[in-house]
Structure formats: structure tokens, C-alpha cells
Short mmCIF file of C-alpha atoms in Angstrom, two decimals:
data_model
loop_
_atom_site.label_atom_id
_atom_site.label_comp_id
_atom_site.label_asym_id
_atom_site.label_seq_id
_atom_site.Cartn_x
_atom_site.Cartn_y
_atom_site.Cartn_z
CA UNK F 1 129.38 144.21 2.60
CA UNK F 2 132.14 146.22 3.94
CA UNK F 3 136.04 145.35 2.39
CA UNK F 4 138.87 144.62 4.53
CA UNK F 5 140.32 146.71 7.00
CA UNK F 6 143.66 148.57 6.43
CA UNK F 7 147.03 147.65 7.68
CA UNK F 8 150.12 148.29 8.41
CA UNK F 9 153.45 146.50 8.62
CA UNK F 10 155.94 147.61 11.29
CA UNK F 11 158.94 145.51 11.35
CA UNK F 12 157.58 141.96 12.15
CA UNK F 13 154.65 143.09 13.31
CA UNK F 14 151.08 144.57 11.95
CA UNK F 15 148.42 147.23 13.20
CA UNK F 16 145.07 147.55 11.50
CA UNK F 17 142.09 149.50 11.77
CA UNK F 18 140.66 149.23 15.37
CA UNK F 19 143.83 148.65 16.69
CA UNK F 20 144.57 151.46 19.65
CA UNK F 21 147.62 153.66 19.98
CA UNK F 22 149.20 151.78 22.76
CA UNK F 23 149.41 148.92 20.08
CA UNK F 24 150.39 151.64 17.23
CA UNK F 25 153.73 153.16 19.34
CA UNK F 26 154.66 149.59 20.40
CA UNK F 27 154.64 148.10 16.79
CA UNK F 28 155.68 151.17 14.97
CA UNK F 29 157.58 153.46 17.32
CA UNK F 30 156.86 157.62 17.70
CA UNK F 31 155.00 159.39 14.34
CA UNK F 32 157.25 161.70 12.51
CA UNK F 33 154.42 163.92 12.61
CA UNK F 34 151.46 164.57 14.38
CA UNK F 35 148.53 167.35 13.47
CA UNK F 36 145.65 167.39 15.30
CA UNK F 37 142.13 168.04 13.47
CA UNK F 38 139.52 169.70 16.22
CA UNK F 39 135.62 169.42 15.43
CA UNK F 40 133.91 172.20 14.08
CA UNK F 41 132.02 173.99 15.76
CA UNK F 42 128.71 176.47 15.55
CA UNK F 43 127.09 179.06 17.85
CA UNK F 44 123.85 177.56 18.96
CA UNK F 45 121.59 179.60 20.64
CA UNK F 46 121.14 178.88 24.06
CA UNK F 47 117.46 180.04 26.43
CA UNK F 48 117.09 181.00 29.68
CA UNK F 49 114.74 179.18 32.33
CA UNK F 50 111.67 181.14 31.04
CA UNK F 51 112.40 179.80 27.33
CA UNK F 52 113.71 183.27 26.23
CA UNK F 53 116.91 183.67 24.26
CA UNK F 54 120.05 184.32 26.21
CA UNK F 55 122.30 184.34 23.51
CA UNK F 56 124.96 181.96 21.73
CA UNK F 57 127.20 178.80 22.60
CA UNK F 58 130.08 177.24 20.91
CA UNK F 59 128.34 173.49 19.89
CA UNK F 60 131.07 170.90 18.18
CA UNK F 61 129.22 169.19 15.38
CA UNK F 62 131.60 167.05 14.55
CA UNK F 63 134.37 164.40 16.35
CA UNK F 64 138.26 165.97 16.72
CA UNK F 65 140.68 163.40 15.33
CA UNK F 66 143.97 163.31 14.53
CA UNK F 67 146.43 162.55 11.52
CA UNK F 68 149.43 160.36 12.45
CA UNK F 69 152.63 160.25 10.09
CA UNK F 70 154.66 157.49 9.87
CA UNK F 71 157.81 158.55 7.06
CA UNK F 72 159.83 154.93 6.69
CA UNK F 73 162.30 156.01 4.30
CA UNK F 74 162.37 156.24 0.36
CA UNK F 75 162.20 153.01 0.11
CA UNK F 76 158.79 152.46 1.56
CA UNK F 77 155.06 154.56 1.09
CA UNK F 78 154.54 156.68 4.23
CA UNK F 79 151.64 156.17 6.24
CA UNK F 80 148.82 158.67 7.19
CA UNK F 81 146.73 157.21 10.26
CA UNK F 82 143.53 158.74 11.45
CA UNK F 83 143.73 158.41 14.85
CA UNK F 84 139.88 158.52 16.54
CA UNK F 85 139.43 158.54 20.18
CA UNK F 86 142.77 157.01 20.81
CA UNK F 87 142.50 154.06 18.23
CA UNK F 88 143.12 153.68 14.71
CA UNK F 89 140.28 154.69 12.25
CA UNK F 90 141.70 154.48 8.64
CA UNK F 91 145.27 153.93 7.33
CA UNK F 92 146.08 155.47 3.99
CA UNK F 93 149.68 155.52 2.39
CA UNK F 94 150.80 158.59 0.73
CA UNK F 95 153.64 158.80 -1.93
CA UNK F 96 157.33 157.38 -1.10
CA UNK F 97 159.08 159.16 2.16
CA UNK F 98 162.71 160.41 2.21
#
């Protein structure tokens, strides 16, 4: 059985896991930071039409995703959002801002 989601407290308001970034900037303004995380990728080897090799291709294996800071202040934890395909995957808090 699968815990509650994550959230986060922006003012008055809340954004969870699921939520999408639309929702995210409205409720908790601009990220201090942004840093975007691309997919891996490997060279896959790629045939011609007669099934002989042709040589190699760049093939992500993974999805690209990005970390969103949000840095309230000393007196609150800032927030590290993985953003995933424009909505909010997981919400971790990190040690006090400043």
C-alpha cells in the first residue's frame, strides 16, 4: 500500500505530488533554482534495410527531469521538487534556507 503523497505549503495554499507546474508557480511563485537532469543515453547499434550493421545511435534509456528549488528563508526547510513531464513527481525538503 503506497503512503501519502508529499506536500507543500505555499502561503495559504498547498501543491502535492501530481500537481502540474502551472499549479506549482501560481501557489509558490518562480524557483530560486532550477537544474535540469537529461536522460542518459547509450549508442545502440542501428542496421541497414538488408539487416547489416550501419553503425551507432544515441538511445535515451531513461526520462529527463528536473530539480526545482524553492529557498523560503531560514526560518523554513527548502524544498527540492522533481519536476517530471511538467508536473510534480516527489517533494523532498532539504536543510533550513538563508
Amino acid at each position: 500500500m503506497a503512503g501519502p503523497a508529499q506536500a507543500l505549503r505555499c502561503g495559504n495554499t498547498i501543491v502535492s505530488e501530481g500537481d502540474d507546474t502551472y499549479q506549482l508557480t501560481q501557489r509558490c511563485g518562480q524557483p530560486t533554482t532550477v537544474e535540469r537532469i537529461d536522460a542518459p543515453t547509450v549508442n545502440q547499434m542501428v542496421y541497414d534495410v538488408w539487416g547489416r550493421p550501419a553503425g551507432y545511435m544515441p538511445v535515451s534509456v531513461g526520462d529527463s527531469y528536473e530539480i526545482w528549488v524553492y529557498n523560503f528563508g531560514p526560518q523554513r526547510f527548502v524544498a527540492r521538487i522533481t519536476v517530471k513531464n511538467a508536473r510534480i513527481f516527489k517533494i523532498d525538503e532539504a536543510g533550513y534556507g538563508h
